[in-house]
Short mmCIF file of C-alpha atoms and ligand atoms in Angstrom, two decimals:
data_model
loop_
_atom_site.label_atom_id
_atom_site.label_comp_id
_atom_site.label_asym_id
_atom_site.label_seq_id
_atom_site.Cartn_x
_atom_site.Cartn_y
_atom_site.Cartn_z
CA UNK A 1 -51.39 -29.00 180.98
CA UNK A 2 -49.99 -29.40 177.46
CA UNK A 3 -50.34 -25.90 176.03
CA UNK A 4 -50.00 -27.07 172.42
CA UNK A 5 -53.05 -29.28 172.76
CA UNK A 6 -54.98 -26.47 174.43
CA UNK A 7 -54.21 -24.23 171.46
CA UNK A 8 -54.97 -26.85 168.82
CA UNK A 9 -58.22 -27.64 170.65
CA UNK A 10 -59.18 -23.97 170.63
CA UNK A 11 -58.22 -23.62 166.95
CA UNK A 12 -60.26 -26.69 166.06
CA UNK A 13 -63.30 -25.45 167.96
CA UNK A 14 -63.13 -22.00 166.36
CA UNK A 15 -62.53 -23.34 162.84
CA UNK A 16 -65.54 -25.66 163.07
CA UNK A 17 -67.75 -23.04 164.70
CA UNK A 18 -66.85 -20.43 162.07
CA UNK A 19 -67.30 -22.82 159.17
CA UNK A 20 -70.85 -23.68 160.23
CA UNK A 21 -71.90 -20.07 159.69
CA UNK A 22 -71.82 -20.64 155.96
CA UNK A 23 -74.84 -22.77 155.03
CA UNK A 24 -72.89 -24.32 152.15
CA UNK A 25 -69.88 -25.43 154.19
CA UNK A 26 -70.62 -29.12 153.66
CA UNK A 27 -70.57 -28.60 149.90
CA UNK A 28 -67.04 -27.21 150.15
CA UNK A 29 -66.00 -29.93 152.58
CA UNK A 30 -67.39 -32.79 150.48
CA UNK A 31 -64.38 -33.13 148.12
CA UNK A 32 -62.10 -33.22 151.17
CA UNK A 33 -63.97 -35.85 153.20
CA UNK A 34 -61.55 -38.57 154.32
CA UNK A 35 -58.50 -36.59 153.16
CA UNK A 36 -55.78 -34.98 155.22
CA UNK A 37 -53.36 -32.09 154.84
CA UNK A 38 -50.09 -31.68 156.74
CA UNK A 39 -48.48 -28.25 157.07
CA UNK A 40 -44.98 -27.64 158.37
CA UNK A 41 -44.15 -24.04 159.13
CA UNK A 42 -40.50 -23.00 158.73
CA UNK A 43 -38.24 -21.95 160.35
CA UNK A 44 -39.99 -23.22 163.53
CA UNK A 45 -40.62 -26.69 162.07
CA UNK A 46 -44.10 -26.62 163.60
CA UNK A 47 -46.24 -29.32 162.03
CA UNK A 48 -50.03 -29.32 161.99
CA UNK A 49 -52.23 -32.07 160.55
CA UNK A 50 -55.72 -31.27 159.32
CA UNK A 51 -58.13 -34.20 158.92
CA UNK A 52 -61.29 -33.51 156.95
CA UNK A 53 -64.58 -35.32 157.21
CA UNK A 54 -67.95 -34.45 155.67
CA UNK A 55 -68.95 -32.21 158.55
CA UNK A 56 -65.81 -31.07 160.39
CA UNK A 57 -62.08 -30.54 160.54
CA UNK A 58 -59.88 -32.21 163.17
CA UNK A 59 -56.60 -30.52 164.00
CA UNK A 60 -53.66 -32.42 165.43
CA UNK A 61 -50.19 -31.21 166.31
CA UNK A 62 -48.19 -34.43 166.26
CA UNK A 63 -45.76 -34.91 169.13
CA UNK A 64 -42.33 -36.33 168.55
CA UNK A 65 -41.22 -39.01 170.93
CA UNK A 66 -38.54 -38.35 173.53
CA UNK A 67 -36.20 -40.84 171.86
CA UNK A 68 -36.49 -38.82 168.63
CA UNK A 69 -38.33 -41.34 166.56
CA UNK A 70 -39.03 -40.00 163.07
CA UNK A 71 -42.61 -39.39 163.94
CA UNK A 72 -43.75 -36.48 161.88
CA UNK A 73 -43.24 -38.27 158.60
CA UNK A 74 -44.44 -36.26 155.64
CA UNK A 75 -46.34 -39.24 154.26
CA UNK A 76 -48.82 -39.40 157.17
CA UNK A 77 -51.12 -37.05 155.28
CA UNK A 78 -52.43 -37.20 151.70
CA UNK A 79 -50.67 -33.92 150.97
CA UNK A 80 -47.94 -32.15 152.90
CA UNK A 81 -46.97 -28.50 152.53
CA UNK A 82 -43.73 -27.13 153.93
CA UNK A 83 -44.01 -23.36 153.97
CA UNK A 84 -41.74 -20.60 155.12
CA UNK A 85 -43.72 -18.35 157.43
CA UNK A 86 -42.84 -15.29 155.31
CA UNK A 87 -44.64 -16.87 152.36
CA UNK A 88 -47.91 -17.56 154.17
CA UNK A 89 -49.64 -14.39 153.02
CA UNK A 90 -48.78 -15.14 149.40
CA UNK A 91 -50.31 -18.60 149.47
CA UNK A 92 -53.78 -17.37 148.52
CA UNK A 93 -52.50 -16.24 145.16
CA UNK A 94 -52.15 -19.35 143.01
CA UNK A 95 -49.97 -17.46 140.53
CA UNK A 96 -47.26 -17.05 143.16
CA UNK A 97 -46.90 -20.75 143.94
CA UNK A 98 -44.33 -21.58 141.27
CA UNK A 99 -42.18 -18.64 142.32
CA UNK A 100 -42.40 -19.67 146.00
CA UNK A 101 -41.37 -23.21 145.13
CA UNK A 102 -38.40 -21.91 143.08
CA UNK A 103 -37.38 -19.70 146.01
CA UNK A 104 -37.47 -22.73 148.35
CA UNK A 105 -40.20 -21.11 150.40
CA UNK A 106 -42.75 -23.77 149.57
CA UNK A 107 -42.55 -27.52 149.09
CA UNK A 108 -45.54 -29.68 148.20
CA UNK A 109 -45.56 -33.46 148.57
CA UNK A 110 -48.42 -35.80 147.78
CA UNK A 111 -51.79 -35.06 146.25
CA UNK A 112 -51.95 -31.43 145.11
CA UNK A 113 -55.76 -31.66 144.76
CA UNK A 114 -56.05 -31.72 148.57
CA UNK A 115 -54.19 -28.41 148.91
CA UNK A 116 -56.29 -26.94 146.09
CA UNK A 117 -59.55 -28.04 147.74
CA UNK A 118 -58.46 -26.64 151.09
CA UNK A 119 -57.63 -23.35 149.39
CA UNK A 120 -61.07 -23.41 147.69
CA UNK A 121 -62.71 -24.08 151.07
CA UNK A 122 -60.94 -21.10 152.65
CA UNK A 123 -61.78 -18.82 149.71
CA UNK A 124 -65.39 -19.95 149.26
CA UNK A 125 -66.57 -19.78 152.85
CA UNK A 126 -68.78 -16.74 153.16
CA UNK A 127 -69.22 -15.97 156.83
CA UNK A 128 -71.48 -13.11 157.92
CA UNK A 129 -69.73 -11.99 161.08
CA UNK A 130 -72.49 -9.59 162.12
CA UNK A 131 -75.09 -12.33 161.93
CA UNK A 132 -72.84 -14.70 163.85
CA UNK A 133 -72.16 -12.16 166.61
CA UNK A 134 -75.84 -11.17 166.81
CA UNK A 135 -76.64 -14.80 167.48
CA UNK A 136 -73.91 -15.09 170.14
CA UNK A 137 -74.06 -11.68 171.85
CA UNK A 138 -77.38 -10.12 170.91
CA UNK A 139 -78.26 -7.29 168.52
CA UNK A 140 -76.78 -4.20 170.16
CA UNK A 141 -73.35 -5.53 171.27
CA UNK A 142 -72.92 -7.22 167.90
CA UNK A 143 -73.60 -4.01 165.96
CA UNK A 144 -71.44 -1.95 168.35
CA UNK A 145 -68.60 -4.47 167.95
CA UNK A 146 -68.94 -4.62 164.17
CA UNK A 147 -69.24 -0.80 164.03
CA UNK A 148 -66.00 -0.54 166.05
CA UNK A 149 -64.29 -3.12 163.88
CA UNK A 150 -65.44 -1.30 160.72
CA UNK A 151 -64.14 2.04 162.09
CA UNK A 152 -60.76 0.45 162.76
CA UNK A 153 -60.80 -1.13 159.30
CA UNK A 154 -61.70 2.20 157.66
CA UNK A 155 -59.01 4.04 159.65
CA UNK A 156 -56.39 1.47 158.60
CA UNK A 157 -57.57 1.79 154.99
CA UNK A 158 -57.34 5.62 155.28
CA UNK A 159 -53.85 5.38 156.78
CA UNK A 160 -52.79 3.02 154.02
CA UNK A 161 -54.16 5.38 151.35
CA UNK A 162 -52.55 8.40 153.07
CA UNK A 163 -49.17 6.70 153.16
CA UNK A 164 -49.54 5.66 149.52
CA UNK A 165 -50.39 9.25 148.47
CA UNK A 166 -47.52 10.76 150.44
CA UNK A 167 -45.04 8.27 149.06
CA UNK A 168 -46.43 8.82 145.56
CA UNK A 169 -46.11 12.60 145.82
CA UNK A 170 -42.60 12.33 147.18
CA UNK A 171 -41.64 10.20 144.25
CA UNK A 172 -43.08 12.70 141.75
CA UNK A 173 -41.21 15.59 143.42
CA UNK A 174 -38.06 13.53 143.38
CA UNK A 175 -38.66 12.77 139.71
CA UNK A 176 -38.81 16.49 138.89
CA UNK A 177 -35.33 16.94 140.31
CA UNK A 178 -33.92 14.03 138.42
CA UNK A 179 -32.40 14.95 134.97
CA UNK A 180 -34.18 13.69 131.84
CA UNK A 181 -32.41 11.09 129.65
CA UNK A 182 -31.91 13.76 126.91
CA UNK A 183 -30.21 16.12 129.33
CA UNK A 184 -28.06 13.26 130.56
CA UNK A 185 -27.00 12.40 126.97
CA UNK A 186 -26.21 16.09 126.30
CA UNK A 187 -24.17 16.30 129.50
CA UNK A 188 -22.33 13.11 128.57
CA UNK A 189 -21.50 14.60 125.09
CA UNK A 190 -20.18 17.74 126.72
CA UNK A 191 -17.96 15.69 129.03
CA UNK A 192 -16.61 13.80 126.00
CA UNK A 193 -15.88 17.13 124.19
CA UNK A 194 -14.17 18.59 127.23
CA UNK A 195 -12.05 15.43 127.59
CA UNK A 196 -11.08 15.77 123.85
CA UNK A 197 -10.04 19.40 124.30
CA UNK A 198 -8.13 18.55 127.47
CA UNK A 199 -6.23 15.79 125.63
CA UNK A 200 -5.35 18.20 122.80
CA UNK A 201 -4.18 20.84 125.26
CA UNK A 202 -2.03 18.29 127.14
CA UNK A 203 -0.43 17.22 123.82
CA UNK A 204 0.34 20.84 122.90
CA UNK A 205 1.89 21.56 126.30
CA UNK A 206 4.08 18.42 125.95
CA UNK A 207 5.20 19.49 122.52
CA UNK A 208 6.02 23.05 123.79
CA UNK A 209 8.02 21.58 126.69
CA UNK A 210 9.99 19.33 124.33
CA UNK A 211 10.75 22.34 122.04
CA UNK A 212 11.90 24.39 125.02
CA UNK A 213 14.24 21.56 126.20
CA UNK A 214 15.74 21.28 122.67
CA UNK A 215 16.42 25.06 122.55
CA UNK A 216 18.19 24.95 125.95
CA UNK A 217 20.46 22.08 124.79
CA UNK A 218 21.37 24.07 121.61
CA UNK A 219 22.36 27.12 123.76
CA UNK A 220 24.70 24.89 125.85
CA UNK B 1 -48.36 -45.05 195.81
CA UNK B 2 -46.72 -48.09 194.30
CA UNK B 3 -46.21 -49.59 197.75
CA UNK B 4 -49.95 -49.56 198.38
CA UNK B 5 -50.86 -51.92 195.65
CA UNK B 6 -48.79 -55.03 195.86
CA UNK B 7 -51.81 -57.32 196.06
CA UNK B 8 -52.89 -57.71 192.46
CA UNK B 9 -49.91 -56.31 190.53
CA UNK B 10 -47.79 -59.24 191.66
CA UNK B 11 -50.37 -61.96 191.12
CA UNK B 12 -50.37 -63.34 187.60
CA UNK B 13 -53.88 -64.79 187.76
CA UNK B 14 -56.73 -65.46 190.15
CA UNK B 15 -55.93 -67.93 192.84
CA UNK B 16 -58.96 -69.23 194.71
CA UNK B 17 -59.40 -67.30 197.95
CA UNK B 18 -56.85 -64.62 197.01
CA UNK B 19 -57.57 -60.97 197.73
CA UNK B 20 -57.20 -57.78 195.73
CA UNK B 21 -58.09 -54.15 196.24
CA UNK B 22 -61.28 -52.49 195.15
CA UNK B 23 -60.44 -48.92 195.96
CA UNK B 24 -59.24 -49.08 199.57
CA UNK B 25 -61.30 -52.21 200.32
CA UNK B 26 -59.84 -55.71 200.16
CA UNK B 27 -62.14 -58.04 198.20
CA UNK B 28 -61.96 -61.56 196.77
CA UNK B 29 -60.09 -61.44 193.51
CA UNK B 30 -63.01 -62.97 191.57
CA UNK B 31 -65.33 -60.34 192.99
CA UNK B 32 -63.48 -57.26 191.71
CA UNK B 33 -64.60 -57.55 188.08
CA UNK B 34 -68.27 -57.48 188.98
CA UNK B 35 -67.77 -54.65 191.50
CA UNK B 36 -66.03 -52.55 188.83
CA UNK B 37 -68.83 -53.48 186.43
CA UNK B 38 -71.41 -52.18 188.94
CA UNK B 39 -69.57 -48.86 189.20
CA UNK B 40 -69.58 -48.30 185.44
CA UNK B 41 -73.15 -49.57 184.96
CA UNK B 42 -74.12 -46.99 187.52
CA UNK B 43 -72.17 -44.04 186.05
CA UNK B 44 -72.57 -44.82 182.31
CA UNK B 45 -75.44 -42.44 181.55
CA UNK B 46 -73.81 -39.46 183.29
CA UNK B 47 -70.22 -40.47 182.54
CA UNK B 48 -69.42 -37.79 179.92
CA UNK B 49 -70.88 -34.88 181.83
CA UNK B 50 -69.18 -36.01 185.05
CA UNK B 51 -65.86 -36.26 183.19
CA UNK B 52 -66.18 -32.66 182.05
CA UNK B 53 -67.23 -31.37 185.45
CA UNK B 54 -64.70 -33.35 187.51
CA UNK B 55 -61.71 -32.47 185.35
CA UNK B 56 -62.98 -29.00 184.36
CA UNK B 57 -62.71 -30.16 180.77
CA UNK B 58 -59.00 -30.94 181.06
CA UNK B 59 -59.56 -34.64 180.21
CA UNK B 60 -60.13 -33.47 176.64
CA UNK B 61 -56.62 -31.99 176.54
CA UNK B 62 -55.10 -35.18 178.00
CA UNK B 63 -56.92 -37.25 175.38
CA UNK B 64 -55.86 -34.85 172.61
CA UNK B 65 -52.26 -35.27 173.74
CA UNK B 66 -52.69 -39.06 173.54
CA UNK B 67 -53.94 -38.80 169.97
CA UNK B 68 -51.06 -36.46 169.06
CA UNK B 69 -48.58 -39.01 170.41
CA UNK B 70 -50.18 -41.98 168.64
CA UNK B 71 -48.75 -41.39 165.16
CA UNK B 72 -52.11 -42.67 163.84
CA UNK B 73 -52.62 -42.48 160.13
CA UNK B 74 -55.02 -43.36 157.34
CA UNK B 75 -55.79 -47.06 156.90
CA UNK B 76 -54.59 -48.22 160.32
CA UNK B 77 -56.24 -50.69 162.71
CA UNK B 78 -56.67 -49.14 166.18
CA UNK B 79 -57.97 -50.64 169.40
CA UNK B 80 -59.47 -48.22 171.94
CA UNK B 81 -59.43 -50.55 174.93
CA UNK B 82 -61.63 -49.84 177.96
CA UNK B 83 -62.84 -47.18 175.55
CA UNK B 84 -66.11 -46.51 177.41
CA UNK B 85 -68.06 -43.77 175.71
CA UNK B 86 -65.58 -43.55 172.84
CA UNK B 87 -63.88 -40.12 173.04
CA UNK B 88 -60.65 -41.47 171.55
CA UNK B 89 -62.52 -43.66 169.10
CA UNK B 90 -64.29 -40.62 167.60
CA UNK B 91 -61.03 -38.86 166.77
CA UNK B 92 -59.26 -42.01 165.59
CA UNK B 93 -62.19 -42.89 163.37
CA UNK B 94 -61.76 -39.61 161.44
CA UNK B 95 -57.99 -40.00 161.24
CA UNK B 96 -57.86 -43.57 159.91
CA UNK B 97 -60.67 -42.84 157.45
CA UNK B 98 -62.73 -45.34 155.49
CA UNK B 99 -59.75 -47.61 154.75
CA UNK B 100 -58.88 -48.02 158.42
CA UNK B 101 -60.82 -49.30 161.37
CA UNK B 102 -61.24 -48.51 165.06
CA UNK B 103 -62.38 -51.13 167.56
CA UNK B 104 -64.08 -49.69 170.64
CA UNK B 105 -63.80 -52.39 173.27
CA UNK B 106 -65.00 -52.40 176.85
CA UNK B 107 -65.97 -54.98 179.43
CA UNK B 108 -69.09 -53.05 180.28
CA UNK B 109 -72.12 -53.21 177.92
CA UNK B 110 -73.71 -50.09 179.45
CA UNK B 111 -70.65 -47.96 178.71
CA UNK B 112 -70.41 -49.43 175.20
CA UNK B 113 -74.07 -48.67 174.56
CA UNK B 114 -73.65 -45.01 175.59
CA UNK B 115 -70.55 -44.86 173.36
CA UNK B 116 -72.33 -46.42 170.40
CA UNK B 117 -75.21 -43.91 170.65
CA UNK B 118 -72.86 -40.97 170.95
CA UNK B 119 -70.69 -41.97 167.99
CA UNK B 120 -73.76 -42.67 165.81
CA UNK B 121 -75.12 -39.23 166.68
CA UNK B 122 -71.81 -37.82 165.50
CA UNK B 123 -72.31 -39.61 162.17
CA UNK B 124 -69.50 -42.07 162.81
CA UNK B 125 -70.63 -45.51 161.72
CA UNK B 126 -68.64 -46.97 158.86
CA UNK B 127 -65.26 -47.76 160.35
CA UNK B 128 -66.05 -48.51 164.01
CA UNK B 129 -66.52 -51.96 165.57
CA UNK B 130 -67.88 -52.50 169.07
CA UNK B 131 -66.53 -55.45 171.04
CA UNK B 132 -67.45 -56.33 174.61
CA UNK B 133 -64.29 -57.83 176.07
CA UNK B 134 -62.13 -58.12 179.14
CA UNK B 135 -58.72 -56.49 178.62
CA UNK B 136 -57.15 -59.49 180.35
CA UNK B 137 -58.21 -61.90 177.60
CA UNK B 138 -58.67 -60.02 174.35
CA UNK B 139 -60.67 -61.88 171.68
CA UNK B 140 -58.51 -60.64 168.76
CA UNK B 141 -55.92 -62.41 166.62
CA UNK B 142 -52.18 -62.03 167.29
CA UNK B 143 -50.38 -59.11 165.63
CA UNK B 144 -53.61 -57.41 164.62
CA UNK B 145 -53.51 -53.74 165.69
CA UNK B 146 -51.16 -50.88 164.77
CA UNK B 147 -52.05 -48.94 167.92
CA UNK B 148 -53.71 -49.83 171.21
CA UNK B 149 -54.86 -47.09 173.57
CA UNK B 150 -56.19 -47.52 177.08
CA UNK B 151 -57.42 -44.31 178.68
CA UNK B 152 -58.33 -44.39 182.35
CA UNK B 153 -59.05 -48.10 182.09
CA UNK B 154 -56.01 -49.98 183.35
CA UNK B 155 -56.46 -49.09 187.01
CA UNK B 156 -59.82 -50.89 187.01
CA UNK B 157 -58.37 -54.15 185.71
CA UNK B 158 -57.85 -56.88 188.29
CA UNK B 159 -54.65 -58.37 186.86
CA UNK B 160 -52.92 -55.56 185.04
CA UNK B 161 -50.02 -57.76 183.94
CA UNK B 162 -52.47 -60.08 182.17
CA UNK B 163 -53.98 -57.10 180.36
CA UNK B 164 -50.52 -55.83 179.29
CA UNK B 165 -49.59 -59.31 178.03
CA UNK B 166 -52.86 -59.55 176.12
CA UNK B 167 -52.32 -56.14 174.53
CA UNK B 168 -48.77 -57.09 173.57
CA UNK B 169 -50.09 -60.18 171.81
CA UNK B 170 -52.66 -58.33 169.69
CA UNK B 171 -50.27 -55.54 168.66
CA UNK B 172 -48.47 -55.84 165.33
CA UNK B 173 -44.67 -55.76 165.43
CA UNK B 174 -43.87 -52.05 165.24
CA UNK B 175 -47.15 -51.23 166.91
CA UNK B 176 -47.46 -49.09 169.99
CA UNK B 177 -49.40 -49.01 173.23
CA UNK B 178 -50.48 -45.75 174.86
CA UNK B 179 -51.74 -45.90 178.44
CA UNK B 180 -53.32 -42.71 179.72
CA UNK B 181 -53.98 -43.04 183.41
CA UNK B 182 -54.11 -41.16 186.69
CA UNK B 183 -50.74 -41.21 188.35
CA UNK B 184 -48.68 -39.70 191.13
CA UNK B 185 -48.41 -35.88 191.31
CA UNK B 186 -44.81 -34.79 191.12
CA UNK B 187 -45.01 -32.19 193.91
CA UNK B 188 -46.20 -32.91 197.43
CA UNK B 189 -48.12 -29.60 197.57
CA UNK B 190 -50.08 -30.57 194.46
CA UNK B 191 -50.64 -34.04 195.89
CA UNK B 192 -52.23 -32.53 199.02
CA UNK B 193 -54.57 -30.30 197.02
CA UNK B 194 -55.40 -33.15 194.70
CA UNK B 195 -56.13 -35.54 197.59
CA UNK B 196 -58.43 -33.03 199.23
CA UNK B 197 -60.21 -32.56 195.91
CA UNK B 198 -60.56 -36.28 195.11
CA UNK B 199 -61.50 -37.56 198.58
CA UNK B 200 -63.73 -34.73 199.73
CA UNK B 201 -65.07 -32.81 196.75
CA UNK B 202 -65.30 -35.53 194.10
CA UNK B 203 -67.72 -37.88 195.95
CA UNK B 204 -69.92 -34.88 196.77
CA UNK B 205 -69.97 -33.81 193.11
CA UNK B 206 -70.81 -37.40 192.21
CA UNK B 207 -73.77 -37.26 194.63
CA UNK B 208 -74.93 -33.91 193.33
CA UNK B 209 -74.71 -34.58 189.61
CA UNK B 210 -75.04 -38.34 189.22
CA UNK B 211 -76.65 -39.17 192.59
CA UNK B 212 -73.85 -41.68 193.10
CA UNK B 213 -71.39 -40.89 195.87
CA UNK B 214 -69.95 -44.42 196.20
CA UNK B 215 -68.84 -44.78 192.60
CA UNK B 216 -66.93 -41.52 192.75
CA UNK B 217 -65.37 -42.48 196.08
CA UNK B 218 -64.19 -45.69 194.36
CA UNK B 219 -62.76 -43.54 191.54
CA UNK B 220 -60.66 -41.51 194.00
CA UNK B 221 -59.50 -44.60 195.86
CA UNK B 222 -58.66 -46.55 192.72
CA UNK B 223 -56.48 -43.65 191.55
CA UNK B 224 -54.53 -43.86 194.83
CA UNK B 225 -54.06 -47.62 194.47
CA UNK B 226 -52.80 -47.44 190.89
CA UNK B 227 -49.07 -48.00 190.31
CA UNK B 228 -46.96 -44.85 190.03
CA UNK B 229 -45.20 -43.79 186.83
CA UNK B 230 -42.03 -45.86 187.23
CA UNK B 231 -43.82 -48.97 188.44
CA UNK B 232 -46.16 -48.93 185.47
CA UNK B 233 -43.29 -48.43 183.07
CA UNK B 234 -41.53 -51.39 184.66
CA UNK B 235 -44.69 -53.50 184.28
CA UNK B 236 -44.85 -52.62 180.58
CA UNK B 237 -41.23 -53.70 180.12
CA UNK B 238 -41.94 -56.97 181.93
CA UNK B 239 -44.80 -57.58 179.49
CA UNK B 240 -42.28 -57.23 176.63
CA UNK B 241 -42.72 -53.62 175.58
CA UNK B 242 -39.62 -51.82 174.36
CA UNK B 243 -38.74 -48.14 174.01
CA UNK B 244 -41.02 -47.38 176.94
CA UNK B 245 -41.37 -43.85 178.26
CA UNK B 246 -43.89 -41.71 180.03
CA UNK B 247 -44.89 -38.05 180.11
CA UNK B 248 -46.41 -36.42 183.17
CA UNK B 249 -49.41 -34.24 182.42
CA UNK B 250 -50.80 -31.59 184.76
CA UNK B 251 -48.03 -32.12 187.30
CA UNK B 252 -48.25 -35.92 187.23
CA UNK B 253 -51.97 -36.06 188.11
CA UNK B 254 -52.11 -38.02 184.87
CA UNK B 255 -49.33 -39.73 182.93
CA UNK B 256 -49.16 -41.01 179.39
CA UNK B 257 -47.09 -44.20 179.09
CA UNK B 258 -45.84 -45.41 175.72
CA UNK B 259 -44.27 -48.66 174.65
CA UNK B 260 -43.52 -50.47 171.41
CA UNK B 261 -43.67 -54.06 170.28
CA UNK B 262 -40.68 -54.61 167.99
C1 SAM C 301 -62.99 -44.37 183.49
S1 SAM C 301 -63.64 -45.30 182.17
C2 SAM C 301 -62.69 -44.70 180.81
C3 SAM C 301 -63.48 -44.64 179.52
C4 SAM C 301 -62.77 -43.98 178.35
N1 SAM C 301 -61.58 -44.68 177.97
C5 SAM C 301 -62.44 -42.52 178.64
O1 SAM C 301 -61.27 -42.20 178.77
O2 SAM C 301 -63.35 -41.72 178.73
C6 SAM C 301 -62.99 -46.88 182.46
C7 SAM C 301 -63.53 -47.95 181.56
O3 SAM C 301 -62.77 -49.15 181.76
C8 SAM C 301 -63.67 -50.23 181.59
N2 SAM C 301 -63.08 -51.46 182.18
C9 SAM C 301 -62.89 -51.72 183.48
N3 SAM C 301 -62.31 -52.94 183.63
C10 SAM C 301 -62.09 -53.42 182.38
C11 SAM C 301 -61.54 -54.61 181.87
N4 SAM C 301 -61.06 -55.55 182.69
N5 SAM C 301 -61.48 -54.77 180.54
C12 SAM C 301 -61.96 -53.82 179.69
N6 SAM C 301 -62.51 -52.67 180.14
C13 SAM C 301 -62.58 -52.47 181.46
C14 SAM C 301 -64.92 -49.75 182.28
O4 SAM C 301 -66.04 -50.48 181.90
C15 SAM C 301 -64.98 -48.29 181.84
O5 SAM C 301 -65.73 -48.13 180.69
#
């Protein structure tokens, strides 16, 4: 059984199921109806095509032919994004896009409005997970599950905060040990003075040595 | 498998009094079309549910793979031949969008009617045409379609070589044909399990769910009589297709054949 198609089928089912839990999903889909977005993930070169209609998303993972036909042409979709996997998490922040393009982590071909509308769809969807699970599993399991998920979320948040505080304190302690700019300047002046006195002393010693050599020659 | 089916694959057209297979039964060549029609009239209403039950939903994955290999894009003209209840048509319709068009064609009006209802219920109306036609003599102009797909249809056609020639004619140069069809399992162990399933379990499931044991016995027999992977590829080449290849799916229980018209 082709595993890729099993996965894309599961992804398509979940995406459409999830989306329907926001009553306004069709409003967000409307500007995308009839449009398509291609995404190629680097470095795996995995390409996914998303086709939008007024009530659903179809997901396709195009297959290349055995004889290596250039099948996954970027122009199949209205807009095609090529993204490095490390940049995925930064994609939500529109301010980062220019930087990602400059760093060759993102390439956009075609109609940018499609990518913007997909981003708006992802950001606008407001899905009440508790309500969804209640409908699927019943009241008690849904609340237990959400309670568990919230505890994990809170614990992760606590851990994150704890790590931040520890790192912050360590930095402050470290800072106390580090010399201030004024002390550094003073130290640098003292080094300069010491070098000056050393140079003078060396010159005097040289002169004394020369005088001593001259005296010895006179005695001979 | 390929040695079982010499009767119709080698006959270019009906010759009066000639015989062909209908499952394991030998019938008059002219009779096969109406016998196949009876099968699909009979199963049409329960066709989708039986498909899911019989294949445990795997037919959806095979069809998805076909779509993923089609290279379909916005604005194209696609023919879903022997398209029945329109599973492929539904997906293609959303891919080609309002500027493209999908023709759902089938010889059987009952299957087409079920397909039409289903697609309308899914809100797909604008870019789909319904055409009742025999794959052996397609009523479309030459060089008309970018892609032709035929899923689980070819084995029911009396003269497969006529159907392939007809498809070749209606494809545009550069267009491609995708034939998704039951084929020959690649391992003998799998073949044994599969035979037991199709000849013993399948007709019983047909009786239980669709109250139609005979149609599902025909289904199993027709799968056995269908040309194996290499024979079908050869037939496509004979019809003029180039760059032909096939991919075995689920251990060769099903194969997807591809060919281009250049
Ligand atoms: C098993 S169904 C497949 C339906 C659909 N393609 C699918 O995959 O679900 C086979 C279809 O082939 C159609 N068929 C049989 N002989 C045909 C012919 N000569 N020309 C066109 N369609 C034919 C039948 O009417 C039936 O709808």
